[in-house]
JSON list of C-alpha atoms in Angstrom, two decimals:
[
{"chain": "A", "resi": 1, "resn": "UNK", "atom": "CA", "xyz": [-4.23, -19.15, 9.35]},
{"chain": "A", "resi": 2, "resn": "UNK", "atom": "CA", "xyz": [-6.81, -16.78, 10.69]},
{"chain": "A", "resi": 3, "resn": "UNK", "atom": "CA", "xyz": [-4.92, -14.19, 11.75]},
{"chain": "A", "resi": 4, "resn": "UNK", "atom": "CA", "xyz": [-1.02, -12.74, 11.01]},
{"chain": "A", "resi": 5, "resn": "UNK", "atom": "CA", "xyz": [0.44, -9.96, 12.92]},
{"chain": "A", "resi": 6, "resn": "UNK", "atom": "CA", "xyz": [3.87, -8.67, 11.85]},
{"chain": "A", "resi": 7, "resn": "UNK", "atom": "CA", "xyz": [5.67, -6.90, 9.29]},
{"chain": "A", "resi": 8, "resn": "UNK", "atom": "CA", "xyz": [4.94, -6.25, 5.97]},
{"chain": "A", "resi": 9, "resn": "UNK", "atom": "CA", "xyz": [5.81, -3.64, 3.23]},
{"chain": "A", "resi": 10, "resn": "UNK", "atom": "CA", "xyz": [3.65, -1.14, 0.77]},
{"chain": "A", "resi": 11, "resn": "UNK", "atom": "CA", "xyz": [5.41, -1.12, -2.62]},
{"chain": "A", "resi": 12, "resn": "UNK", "atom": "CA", "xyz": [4.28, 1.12, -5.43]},
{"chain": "A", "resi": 13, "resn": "UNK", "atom": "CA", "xyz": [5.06, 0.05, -8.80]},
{"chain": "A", "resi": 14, "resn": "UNK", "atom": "CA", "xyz": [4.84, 2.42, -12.15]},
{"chain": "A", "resi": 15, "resn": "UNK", "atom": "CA", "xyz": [5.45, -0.39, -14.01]},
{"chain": "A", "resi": 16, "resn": "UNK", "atom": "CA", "xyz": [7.13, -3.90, -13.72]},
{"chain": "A", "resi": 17, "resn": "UNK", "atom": "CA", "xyz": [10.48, -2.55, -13.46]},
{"chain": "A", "resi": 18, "resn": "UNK", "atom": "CA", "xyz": [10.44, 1.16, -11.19]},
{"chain": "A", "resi": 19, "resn": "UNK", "atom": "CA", "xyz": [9.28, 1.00, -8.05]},
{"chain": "A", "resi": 20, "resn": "UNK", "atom": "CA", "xyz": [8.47, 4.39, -6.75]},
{"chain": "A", "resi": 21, "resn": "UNK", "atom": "CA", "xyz": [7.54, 4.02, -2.90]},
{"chain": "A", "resi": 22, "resn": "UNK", "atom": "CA", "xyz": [8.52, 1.14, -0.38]},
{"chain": "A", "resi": 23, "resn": "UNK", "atom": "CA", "xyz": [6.89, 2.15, 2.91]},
{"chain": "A", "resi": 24, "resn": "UNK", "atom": "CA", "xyz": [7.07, -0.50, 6.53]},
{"chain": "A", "resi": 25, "resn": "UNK", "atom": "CA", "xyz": [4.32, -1.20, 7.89]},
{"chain": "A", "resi": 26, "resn": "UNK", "atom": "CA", "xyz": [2.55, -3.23, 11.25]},
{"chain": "A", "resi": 27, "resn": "UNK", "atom": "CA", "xyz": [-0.19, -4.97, 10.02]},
{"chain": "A", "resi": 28, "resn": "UNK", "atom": "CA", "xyz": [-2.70, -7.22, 11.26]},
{"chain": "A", "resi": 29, "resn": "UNK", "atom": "CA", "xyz": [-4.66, -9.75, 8.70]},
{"chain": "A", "resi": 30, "resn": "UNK", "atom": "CA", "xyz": [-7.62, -11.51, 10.04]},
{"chain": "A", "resi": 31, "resn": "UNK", "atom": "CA", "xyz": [-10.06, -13.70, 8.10]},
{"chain": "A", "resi": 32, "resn": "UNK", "atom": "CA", "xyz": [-13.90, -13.53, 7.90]},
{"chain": "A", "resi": 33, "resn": "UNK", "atom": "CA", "xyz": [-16.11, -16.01, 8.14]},
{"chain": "A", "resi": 34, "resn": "UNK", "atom": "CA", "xyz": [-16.37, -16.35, 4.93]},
{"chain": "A", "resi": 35, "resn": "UNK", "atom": "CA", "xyz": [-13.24, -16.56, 4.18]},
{"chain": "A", "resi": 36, "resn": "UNK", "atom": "CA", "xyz": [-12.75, -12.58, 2.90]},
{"chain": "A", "resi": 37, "resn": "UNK", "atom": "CA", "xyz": [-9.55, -11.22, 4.19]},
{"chain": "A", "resi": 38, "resn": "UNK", "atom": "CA", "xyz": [-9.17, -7.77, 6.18]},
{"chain": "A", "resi": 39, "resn": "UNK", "atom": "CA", "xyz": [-6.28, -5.66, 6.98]},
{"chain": "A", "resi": 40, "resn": "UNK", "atom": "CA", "xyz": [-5.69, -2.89, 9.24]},
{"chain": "A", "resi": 41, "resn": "UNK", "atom": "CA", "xyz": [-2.09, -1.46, 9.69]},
{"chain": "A", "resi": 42, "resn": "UNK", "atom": "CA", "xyz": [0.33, 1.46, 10.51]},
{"chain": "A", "resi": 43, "resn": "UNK", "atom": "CA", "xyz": [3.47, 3.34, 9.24]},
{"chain": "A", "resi": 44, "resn": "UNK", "atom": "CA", "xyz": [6.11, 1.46, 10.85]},
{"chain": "A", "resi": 45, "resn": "UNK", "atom": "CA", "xyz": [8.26, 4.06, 11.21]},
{"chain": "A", "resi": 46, "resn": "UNK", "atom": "CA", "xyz": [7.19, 7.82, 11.36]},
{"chain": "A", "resi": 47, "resn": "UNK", "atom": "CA", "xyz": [7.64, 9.39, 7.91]},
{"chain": "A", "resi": 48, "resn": "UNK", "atom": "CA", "xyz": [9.95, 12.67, 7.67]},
{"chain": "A", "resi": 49, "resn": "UNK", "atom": "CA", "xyz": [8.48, 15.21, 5.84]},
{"chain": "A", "resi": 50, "resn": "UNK", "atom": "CA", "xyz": [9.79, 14.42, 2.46]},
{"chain": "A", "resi": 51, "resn": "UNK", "atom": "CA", "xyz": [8.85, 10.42, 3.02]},
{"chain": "A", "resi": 52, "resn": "UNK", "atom": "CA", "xyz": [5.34, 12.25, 3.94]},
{"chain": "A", "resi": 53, "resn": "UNK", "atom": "CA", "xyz": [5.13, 14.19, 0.51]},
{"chain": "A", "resi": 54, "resn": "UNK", "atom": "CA", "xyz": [6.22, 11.29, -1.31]},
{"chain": "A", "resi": 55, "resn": "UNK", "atom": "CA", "xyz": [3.33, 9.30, 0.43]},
{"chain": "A", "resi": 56, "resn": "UNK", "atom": "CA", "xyz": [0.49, 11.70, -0.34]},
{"chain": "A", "resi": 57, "resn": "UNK", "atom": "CA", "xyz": [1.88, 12.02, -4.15]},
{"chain": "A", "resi": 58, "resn": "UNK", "atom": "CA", "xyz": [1.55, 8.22, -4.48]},
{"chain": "A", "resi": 59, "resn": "UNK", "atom": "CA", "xyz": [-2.07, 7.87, -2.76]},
{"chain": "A", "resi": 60, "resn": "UNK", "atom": "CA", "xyz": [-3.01, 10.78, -5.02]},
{"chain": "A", "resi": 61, "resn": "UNK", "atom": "CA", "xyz": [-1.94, 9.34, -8.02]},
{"chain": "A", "resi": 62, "resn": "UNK", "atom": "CA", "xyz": [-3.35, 5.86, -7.10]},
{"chain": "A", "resi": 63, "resn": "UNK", "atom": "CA", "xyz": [-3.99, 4.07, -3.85]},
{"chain": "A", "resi": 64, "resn": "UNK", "atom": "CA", "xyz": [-2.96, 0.74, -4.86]},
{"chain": "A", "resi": 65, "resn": "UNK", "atom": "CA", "xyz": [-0.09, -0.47, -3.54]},
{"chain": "A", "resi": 66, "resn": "UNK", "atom": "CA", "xyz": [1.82, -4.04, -3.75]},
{"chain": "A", "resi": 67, "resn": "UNK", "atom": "CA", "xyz": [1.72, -6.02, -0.44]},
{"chain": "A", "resi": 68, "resn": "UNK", "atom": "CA", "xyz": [4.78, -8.22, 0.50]},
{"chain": "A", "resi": 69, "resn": "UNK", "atom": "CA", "xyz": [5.47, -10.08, 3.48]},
{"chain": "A", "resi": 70, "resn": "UNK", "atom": "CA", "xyz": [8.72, -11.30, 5.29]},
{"chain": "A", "resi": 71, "resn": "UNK", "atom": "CA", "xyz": [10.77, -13.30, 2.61]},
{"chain": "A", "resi": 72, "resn": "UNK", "atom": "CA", "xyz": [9.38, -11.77, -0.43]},
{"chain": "A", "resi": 73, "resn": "UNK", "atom": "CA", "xyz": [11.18, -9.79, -2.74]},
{"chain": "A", "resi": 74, "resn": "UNK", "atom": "CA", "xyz": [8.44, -8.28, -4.32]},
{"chain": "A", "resi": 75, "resn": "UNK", "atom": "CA", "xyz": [4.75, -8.31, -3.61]},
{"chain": "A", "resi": 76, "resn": "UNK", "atom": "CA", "xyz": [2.39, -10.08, -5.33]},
{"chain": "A", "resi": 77, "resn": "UNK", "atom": "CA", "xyz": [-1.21, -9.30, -3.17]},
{"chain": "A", "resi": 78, "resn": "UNK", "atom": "CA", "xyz": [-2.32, -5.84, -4.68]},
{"chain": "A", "resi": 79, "resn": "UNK", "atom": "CA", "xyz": [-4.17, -3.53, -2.37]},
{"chain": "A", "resi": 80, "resn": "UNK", "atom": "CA", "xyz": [-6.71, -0.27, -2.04]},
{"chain": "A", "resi": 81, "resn": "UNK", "atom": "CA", "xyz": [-5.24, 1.73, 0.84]},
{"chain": "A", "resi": 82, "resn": "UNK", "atom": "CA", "xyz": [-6.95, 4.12, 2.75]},
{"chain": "A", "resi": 83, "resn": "UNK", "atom": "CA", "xyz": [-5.38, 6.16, 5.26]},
{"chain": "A", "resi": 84, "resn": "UNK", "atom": "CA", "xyz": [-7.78, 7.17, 8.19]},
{"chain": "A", "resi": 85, "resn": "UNK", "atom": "CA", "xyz": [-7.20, 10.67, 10.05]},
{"chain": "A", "resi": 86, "resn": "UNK", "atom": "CA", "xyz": [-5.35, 8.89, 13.07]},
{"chain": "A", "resi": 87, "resn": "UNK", "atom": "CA", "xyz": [-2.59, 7.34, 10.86]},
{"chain": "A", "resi": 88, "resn": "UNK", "atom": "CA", "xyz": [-4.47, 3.27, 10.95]},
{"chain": "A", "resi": 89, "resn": "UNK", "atom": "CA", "xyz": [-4.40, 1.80, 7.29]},
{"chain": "A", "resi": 90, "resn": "UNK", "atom": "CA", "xyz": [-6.97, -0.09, 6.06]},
{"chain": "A", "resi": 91, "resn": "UNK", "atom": "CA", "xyz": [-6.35, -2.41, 3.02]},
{"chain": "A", "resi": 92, "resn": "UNK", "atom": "CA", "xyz": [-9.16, -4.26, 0.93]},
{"chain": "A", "resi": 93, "resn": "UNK", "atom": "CA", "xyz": [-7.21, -6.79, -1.32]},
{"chain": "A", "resi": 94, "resn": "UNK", "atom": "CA", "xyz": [-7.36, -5.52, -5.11]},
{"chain": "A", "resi": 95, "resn": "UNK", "atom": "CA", "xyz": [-7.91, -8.85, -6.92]},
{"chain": "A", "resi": 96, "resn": "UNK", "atom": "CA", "xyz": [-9.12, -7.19, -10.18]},
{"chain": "A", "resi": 97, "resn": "UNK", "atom": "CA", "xyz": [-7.28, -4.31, -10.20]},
{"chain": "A", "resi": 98, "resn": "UNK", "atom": "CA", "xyz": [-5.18, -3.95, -13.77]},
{"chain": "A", "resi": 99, "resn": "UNK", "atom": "CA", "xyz": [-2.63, -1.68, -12.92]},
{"chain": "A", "resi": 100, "resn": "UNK", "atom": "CA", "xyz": [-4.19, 1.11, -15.04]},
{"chain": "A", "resi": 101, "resn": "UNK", "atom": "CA", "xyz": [-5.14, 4.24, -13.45]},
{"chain": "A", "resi": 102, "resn": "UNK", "atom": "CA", "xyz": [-6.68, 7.41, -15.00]},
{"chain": "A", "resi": 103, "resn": "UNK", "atom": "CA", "xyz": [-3.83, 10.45, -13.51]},
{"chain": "A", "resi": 104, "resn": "UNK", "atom": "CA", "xyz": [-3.85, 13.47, -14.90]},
{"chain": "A", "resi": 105, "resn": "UNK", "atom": "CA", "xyz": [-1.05, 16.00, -14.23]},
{"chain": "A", "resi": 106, "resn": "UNK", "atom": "CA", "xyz": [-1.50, 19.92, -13.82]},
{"chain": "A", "resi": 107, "resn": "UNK", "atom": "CA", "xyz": [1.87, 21.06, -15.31]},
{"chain": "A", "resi": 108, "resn": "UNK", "atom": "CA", "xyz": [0.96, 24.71, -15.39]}
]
């Protein structure tokens, strides 16, 4: 497969067991010559405004996200999203990413 364009679905995970985020999303996966997989996608439904919040929280906090496809209960590709200013997503797959993040929280 070079290329897959369909559905797939952002999950965020705090740890194995709580998912905080699910989010729909088009997305379009094409392959390199080399082999290296890219990823460009959209929301694919507009958020409401407290879907929105949620979504900047969780790309705040850390902008990895799990990536599952159609059939899969869970994702298993991890992912660096970046949001550009006209809504497109752009995912680089996360290979080596160990699920630890350095988040601090202002509680004042």
């Amino acid at each position: 497969m070079d290329r897959f364009t369909g559905q797939a679905r952002l999950e965020w995970w705090a740890n194995h067991a709580t998912c905080l985020g699910e989010y729909d999303i088009d997305i379009t996966v094409t392959v390199g010559a080399v082999g290296q997989r890219q990823a460009t996608g959209r929301h694919a439904n507009g958020l409401d405004t407290v879907q929105r919040e949620g979504w900047y929280f969780l790309m705040e906090m850390d902008p990895h996200f799990s990536l599952a496809f159609p059939g899969e209960d869970r994702g298993g590709i991890m992912v660096r999203v970046v949001e550009a200013g006209d809504g497109t997503l752009v995912l680089t797959e996360a290979p080596d990413w160990d699920g630890s993040g350095n988040i601090t929280f202002d509680l004042t």
